[in-house]
Coordinates of C-alpha atoms in Angstrom, one line a residue:
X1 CA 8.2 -2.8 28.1
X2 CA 11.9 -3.8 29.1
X3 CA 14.4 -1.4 29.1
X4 CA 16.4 -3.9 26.5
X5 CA 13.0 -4.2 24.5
X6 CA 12.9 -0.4 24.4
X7 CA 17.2 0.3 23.0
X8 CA 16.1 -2.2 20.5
X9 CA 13.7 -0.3 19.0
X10 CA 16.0 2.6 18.3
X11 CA 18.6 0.6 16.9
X12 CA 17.2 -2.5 14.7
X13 CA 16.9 -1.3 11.5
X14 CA 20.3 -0.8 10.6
X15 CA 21.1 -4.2 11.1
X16 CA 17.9 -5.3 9.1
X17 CA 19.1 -3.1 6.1
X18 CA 22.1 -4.0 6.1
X19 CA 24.6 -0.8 5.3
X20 CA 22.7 2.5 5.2
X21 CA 23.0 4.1 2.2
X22 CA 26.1 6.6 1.6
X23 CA 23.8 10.0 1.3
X24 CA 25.6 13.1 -0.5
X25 CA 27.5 14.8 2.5
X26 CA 27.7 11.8 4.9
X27 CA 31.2 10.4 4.5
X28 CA 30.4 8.2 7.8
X29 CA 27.4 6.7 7.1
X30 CA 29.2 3.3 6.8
X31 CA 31.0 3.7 9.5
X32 CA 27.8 4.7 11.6
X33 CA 25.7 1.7 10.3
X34 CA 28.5 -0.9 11.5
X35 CA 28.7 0.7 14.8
X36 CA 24.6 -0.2 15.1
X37 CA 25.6 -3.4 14.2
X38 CA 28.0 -3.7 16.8
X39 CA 25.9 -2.0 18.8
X40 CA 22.7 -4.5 18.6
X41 CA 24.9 -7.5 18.7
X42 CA 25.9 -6.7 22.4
X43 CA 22.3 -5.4 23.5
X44 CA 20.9 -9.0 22.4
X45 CA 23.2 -10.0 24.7
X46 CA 22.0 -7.4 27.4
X47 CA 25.6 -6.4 27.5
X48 CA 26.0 -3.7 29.1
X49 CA 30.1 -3.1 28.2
X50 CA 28.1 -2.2 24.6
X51 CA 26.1 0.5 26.4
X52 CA 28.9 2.2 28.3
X53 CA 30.6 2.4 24.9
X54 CA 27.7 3.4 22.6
X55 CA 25.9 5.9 24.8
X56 CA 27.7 9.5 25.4
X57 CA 28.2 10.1 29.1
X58 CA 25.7 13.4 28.4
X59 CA 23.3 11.3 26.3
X60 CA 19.5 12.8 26.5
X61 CA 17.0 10.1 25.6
X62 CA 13.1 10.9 25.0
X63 CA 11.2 7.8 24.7
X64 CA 8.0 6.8 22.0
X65 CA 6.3 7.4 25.5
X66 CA 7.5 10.9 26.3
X67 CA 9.7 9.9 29.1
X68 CA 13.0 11.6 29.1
X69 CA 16.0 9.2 30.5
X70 CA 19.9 9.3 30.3
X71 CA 22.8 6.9 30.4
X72 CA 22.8 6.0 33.8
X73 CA 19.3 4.8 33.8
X74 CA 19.8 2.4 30.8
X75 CA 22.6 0.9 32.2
X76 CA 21.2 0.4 35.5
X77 CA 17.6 -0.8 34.2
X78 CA 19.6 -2.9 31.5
X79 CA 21.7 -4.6 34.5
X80 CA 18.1 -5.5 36.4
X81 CA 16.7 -7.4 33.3
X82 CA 17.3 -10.8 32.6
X83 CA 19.8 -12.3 30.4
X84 CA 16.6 -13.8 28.5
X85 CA 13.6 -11.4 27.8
X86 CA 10.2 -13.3 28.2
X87 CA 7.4 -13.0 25.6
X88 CA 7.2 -13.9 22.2
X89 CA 10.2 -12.3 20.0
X90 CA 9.8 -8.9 17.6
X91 CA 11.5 -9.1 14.4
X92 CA 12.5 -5.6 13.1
X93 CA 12.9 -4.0 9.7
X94 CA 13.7 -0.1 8.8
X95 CA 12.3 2.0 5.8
X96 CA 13.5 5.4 5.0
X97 CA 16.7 5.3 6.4
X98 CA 18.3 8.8 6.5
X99 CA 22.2 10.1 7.6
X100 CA 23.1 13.5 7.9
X101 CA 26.9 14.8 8.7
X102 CA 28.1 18.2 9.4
X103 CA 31.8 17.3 10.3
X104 CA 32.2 15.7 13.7
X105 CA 28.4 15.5 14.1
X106 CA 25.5 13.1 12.2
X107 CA 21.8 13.0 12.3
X108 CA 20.3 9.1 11.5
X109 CA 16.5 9.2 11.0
X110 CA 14.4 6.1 10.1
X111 CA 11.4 4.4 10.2
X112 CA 11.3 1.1 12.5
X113 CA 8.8 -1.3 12.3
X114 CA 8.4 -3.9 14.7
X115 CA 6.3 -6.9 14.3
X116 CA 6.0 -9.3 17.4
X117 CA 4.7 -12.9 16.6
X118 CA 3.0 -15.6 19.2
X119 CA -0.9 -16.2 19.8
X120 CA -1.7 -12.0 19.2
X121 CA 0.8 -11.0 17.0
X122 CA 1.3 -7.2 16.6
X123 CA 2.9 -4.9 14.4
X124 CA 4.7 -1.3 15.9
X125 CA 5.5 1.6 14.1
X126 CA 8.5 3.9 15.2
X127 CA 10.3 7.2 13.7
X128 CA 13.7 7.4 15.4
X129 CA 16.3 10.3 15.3
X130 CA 19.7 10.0 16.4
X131 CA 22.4 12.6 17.0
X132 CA 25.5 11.2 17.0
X133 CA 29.6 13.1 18.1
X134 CA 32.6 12.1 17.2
X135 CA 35.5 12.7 19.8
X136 CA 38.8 11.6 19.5
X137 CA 37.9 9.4 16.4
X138 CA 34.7 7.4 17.7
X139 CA 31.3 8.3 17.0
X140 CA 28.9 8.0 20.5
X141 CA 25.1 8.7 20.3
X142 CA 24.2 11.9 22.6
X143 CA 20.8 12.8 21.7
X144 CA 17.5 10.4 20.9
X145 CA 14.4 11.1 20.1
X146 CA 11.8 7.9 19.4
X147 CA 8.2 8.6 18.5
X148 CA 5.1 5.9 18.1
X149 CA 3.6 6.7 15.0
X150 CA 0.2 4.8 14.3
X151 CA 0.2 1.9 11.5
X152 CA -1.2 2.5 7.7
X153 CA -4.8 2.9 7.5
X154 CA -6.4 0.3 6.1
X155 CA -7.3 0.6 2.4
X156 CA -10.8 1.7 2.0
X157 CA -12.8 -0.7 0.0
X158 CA -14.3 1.3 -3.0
X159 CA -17.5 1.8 -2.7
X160 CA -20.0 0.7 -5.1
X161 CA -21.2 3.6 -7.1
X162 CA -22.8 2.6 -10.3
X163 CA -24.7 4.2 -13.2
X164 CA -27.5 2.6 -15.3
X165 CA -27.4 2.2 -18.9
X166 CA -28.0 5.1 -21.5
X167 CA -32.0 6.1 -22.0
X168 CA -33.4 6.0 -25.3
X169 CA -34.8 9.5 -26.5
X170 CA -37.8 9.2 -28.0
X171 CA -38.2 8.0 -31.6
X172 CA -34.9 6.7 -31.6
X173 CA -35.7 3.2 -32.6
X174 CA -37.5 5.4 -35.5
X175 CA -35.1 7.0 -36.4
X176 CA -32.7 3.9 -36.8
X177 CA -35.0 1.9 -38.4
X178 CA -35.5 4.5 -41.3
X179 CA -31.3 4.9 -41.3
X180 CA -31.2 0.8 -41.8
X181 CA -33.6 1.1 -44.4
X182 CA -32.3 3.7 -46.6
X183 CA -28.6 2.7 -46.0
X184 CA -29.6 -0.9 -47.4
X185 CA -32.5 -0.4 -50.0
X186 CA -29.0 2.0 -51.4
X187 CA -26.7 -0.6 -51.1
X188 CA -29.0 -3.4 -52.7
X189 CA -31.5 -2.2 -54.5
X190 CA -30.7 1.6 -56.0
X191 CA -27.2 1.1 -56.2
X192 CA -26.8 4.6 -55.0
X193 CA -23.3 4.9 -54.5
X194 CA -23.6 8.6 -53.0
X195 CA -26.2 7.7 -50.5
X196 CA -24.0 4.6 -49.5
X197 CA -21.2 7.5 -49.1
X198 CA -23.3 9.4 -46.9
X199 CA -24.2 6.6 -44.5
X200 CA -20.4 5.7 -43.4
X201 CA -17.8 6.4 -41.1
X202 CA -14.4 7.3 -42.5
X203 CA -13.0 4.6 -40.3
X204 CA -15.9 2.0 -41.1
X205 CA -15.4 -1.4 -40.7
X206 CA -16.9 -4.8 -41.2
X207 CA -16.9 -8.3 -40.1
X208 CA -18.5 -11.6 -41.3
X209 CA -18.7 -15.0 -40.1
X210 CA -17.9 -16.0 -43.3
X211 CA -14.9 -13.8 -44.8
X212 CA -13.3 -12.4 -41.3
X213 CA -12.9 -8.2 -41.7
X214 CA -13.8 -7.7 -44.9
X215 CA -14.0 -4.0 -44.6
X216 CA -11.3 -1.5 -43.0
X217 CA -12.8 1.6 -44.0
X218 CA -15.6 3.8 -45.3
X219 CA -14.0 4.7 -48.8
X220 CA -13.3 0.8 -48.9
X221 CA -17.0 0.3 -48.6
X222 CA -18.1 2.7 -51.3
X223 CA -15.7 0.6 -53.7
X224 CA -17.1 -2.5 -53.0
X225 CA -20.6 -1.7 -53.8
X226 CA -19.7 0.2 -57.0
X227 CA -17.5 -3.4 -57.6
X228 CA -20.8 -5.3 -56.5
X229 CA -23.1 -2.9 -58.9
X230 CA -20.8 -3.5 -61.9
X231 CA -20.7 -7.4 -62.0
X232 CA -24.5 -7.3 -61.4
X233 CA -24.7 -5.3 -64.2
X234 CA -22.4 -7.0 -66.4
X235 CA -24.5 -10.5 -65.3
X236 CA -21.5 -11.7 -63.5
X237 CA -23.4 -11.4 -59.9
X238 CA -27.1 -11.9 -59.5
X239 CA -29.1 -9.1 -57.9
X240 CA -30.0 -9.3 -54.4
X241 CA -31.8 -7.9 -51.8
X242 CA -31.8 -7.6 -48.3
X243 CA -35.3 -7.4 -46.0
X244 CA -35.2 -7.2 -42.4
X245 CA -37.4 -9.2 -39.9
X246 CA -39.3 -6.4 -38.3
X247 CA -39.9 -7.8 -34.9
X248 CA -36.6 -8.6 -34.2
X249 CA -35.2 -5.3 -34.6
X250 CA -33.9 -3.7 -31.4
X251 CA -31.9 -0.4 -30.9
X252 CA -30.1 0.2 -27.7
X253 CA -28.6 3.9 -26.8
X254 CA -25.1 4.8 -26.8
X255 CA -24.2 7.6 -24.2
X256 CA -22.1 10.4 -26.4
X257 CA -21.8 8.7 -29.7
X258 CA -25.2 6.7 -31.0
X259 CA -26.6 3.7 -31.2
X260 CA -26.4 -0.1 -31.5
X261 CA -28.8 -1.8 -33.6
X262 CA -29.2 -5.8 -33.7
X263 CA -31.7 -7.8 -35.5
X264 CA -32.5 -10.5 -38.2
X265 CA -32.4 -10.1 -42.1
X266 CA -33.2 -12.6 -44.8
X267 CA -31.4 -12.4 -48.4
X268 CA -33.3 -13.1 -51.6
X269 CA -32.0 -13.8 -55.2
X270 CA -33.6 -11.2 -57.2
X271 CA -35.0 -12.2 -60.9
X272 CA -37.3 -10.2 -63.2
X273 CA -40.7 -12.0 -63.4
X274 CA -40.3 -14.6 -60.7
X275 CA -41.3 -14.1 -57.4
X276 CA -37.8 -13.2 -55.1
X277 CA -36.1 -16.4 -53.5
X278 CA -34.9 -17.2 -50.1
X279 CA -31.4 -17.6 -50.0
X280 CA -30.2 -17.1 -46.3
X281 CA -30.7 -15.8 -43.3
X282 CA -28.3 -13.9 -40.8
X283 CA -28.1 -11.4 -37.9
X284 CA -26.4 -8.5 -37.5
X285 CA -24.9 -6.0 -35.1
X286 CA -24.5 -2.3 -36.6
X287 CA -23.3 0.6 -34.0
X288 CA -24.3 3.8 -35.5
X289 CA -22.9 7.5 -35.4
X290 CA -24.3 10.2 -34.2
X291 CA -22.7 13.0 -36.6
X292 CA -24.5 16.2 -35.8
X293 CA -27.9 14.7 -36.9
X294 CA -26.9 12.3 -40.3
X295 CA -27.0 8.8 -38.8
X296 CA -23.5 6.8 -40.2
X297 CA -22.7 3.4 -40.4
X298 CA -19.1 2.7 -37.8
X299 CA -19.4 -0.8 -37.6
X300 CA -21.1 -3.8 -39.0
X301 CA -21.6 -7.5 -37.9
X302 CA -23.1 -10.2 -40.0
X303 CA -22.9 -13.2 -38.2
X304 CA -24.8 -16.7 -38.0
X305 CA -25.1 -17.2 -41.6
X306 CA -27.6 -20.1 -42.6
X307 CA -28.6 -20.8 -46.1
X308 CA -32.1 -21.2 -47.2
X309 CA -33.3 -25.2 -47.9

């Protein structure tokens, strides 16, 4: 790589920052970031009045190749190159841009990435320390150290590591099956209020295609069906019941918590001495709770209600 290629990727980054930031302790660091400025201006321009001014006479440069060089060689390789580099151009930015002072002496230390365009374009990754003196008011850079450091690894693609579905124990579909029954032959048949108590969460809820959320909790519940049991009892409601359609009845496993049942269930108009009557049919989605053996109601979907002919 030129000579001229090489100073300019030491120095770029402060130009493409813009100032440096002021750290705590570094009164200079303005001062510092316009002399880079000034500094890559003239080495654009492969000046090499810029050098003789920028460089301490007892400068000690150790290159991203481990080659250790001084003044005189940059100036002399600098005045052998070509007003015009050839190749395609490198654009520069910094990150982490660091500046130290301790009175007439300051540290700048910053990552320089260089990306070069054209048919292969490449990027190039840099950390760059300068040691910088100040005699008799100016500030001349007599130590450098620049060292390659390899690009980012690539992010890994995630690998795809899945699980299958929950296993159903044995006798679980059973065991839900017997749950749905007592739960609704309690709610619509017995009108057993305690048992309806028993089979629902605290935070049980219900929604139907008909009415929206119509239940936001378990104690809600156990209202509505001593509501329901009054006005059937006071002739305001008639009785009902509710039988499910037994091949349609599937339970699925919940890892941790329970189960999900889903199924069909038909409603019937109940009336003493006449045979029970058709009224609708609907599904429904129930996800049951596992608390420490008692199967509870958490949630409840009634859904695709259609009425009987």
């Amino acid at each position: 790589m030129k000579r001229l290629a090489l100073v300019l990727f030491l120095f770029l980054p402060a130009l493409a920052t813009g100032e440096a930031p002021a750290a705590a302790g570094a009164p200079a660091a303005k001062e510092l970031t316009a002399l880079l400025e000034w500094f890559l201006a003239g080495a654009s321009r492969n000046d090499a009045g810029v050098h003789e001014r920028f460089w301490a006479n007892e400068l000690i440069y150790t290159s991203s190749a481990g080659e250790r060089t001084d003044k005189a060689e940059i100036l002399a390789s600098l005045r052998a190159e070509p007003e015009t580099p050839a190749g395609p151009p490198t654009t520069y930015s910094a990150e982490d841009i660091r500046i130290r002072q301790y009175g007439d002496t300051a540290v700048v230390a910053f990552r320089l990435v260089g990306r070069t365009a054209g048919d292969t374009p490449a990027t190039q990754y840099y950390l760059n320390t300068g040691t910088f003196l100040r005699r008799s008011g100016e500030w001349r850079a007599i130590a450098w150290q620049a060292t390659h450091e390899a690009p980012p690894a690539p992010a890994k693609d995630a690998e795809v590591n899945l699980t299958p579905g929950a296993v159903a124990r044995p006798g679980l579909a059973e065991e839900i099956r017997a749950a749905d029954a007592e739960f609704f032959r309690a709610f619509f048949d017995t009108c057993d209020v305690e048992t309806v108590r028993r089979y629902v969460t605290d935070d049980f809820e219900m929604f139907h295609d008909k009415s929206g959320r119509v239940i936001t909790s378990g104690a809600a519940f156990v209202q509505d069906t001593v509501d329901k049991c009054r006005r059937q009892a006071e002739g305001t409601d008639f009785l009902s019941t509710r039988k499910l359609v037994p091949e349609s009845l599937e339970v699925y496993p919940i890892a941790h918590y329970g189960a999900v049942e889903t199924g069909v269930h038909r409603f019937y108009a109940v009336k003493q001495g006449e045979p029970d009557r058709l009224t609708e049919t609907g599904k429904f989605t129930i996800v049951w709770k596992d608390e420490d053996g008692q199967w509870r109601v958490a949630r409840a979907l009634s859904y695709d209600h259609v009425l009987a002919p």
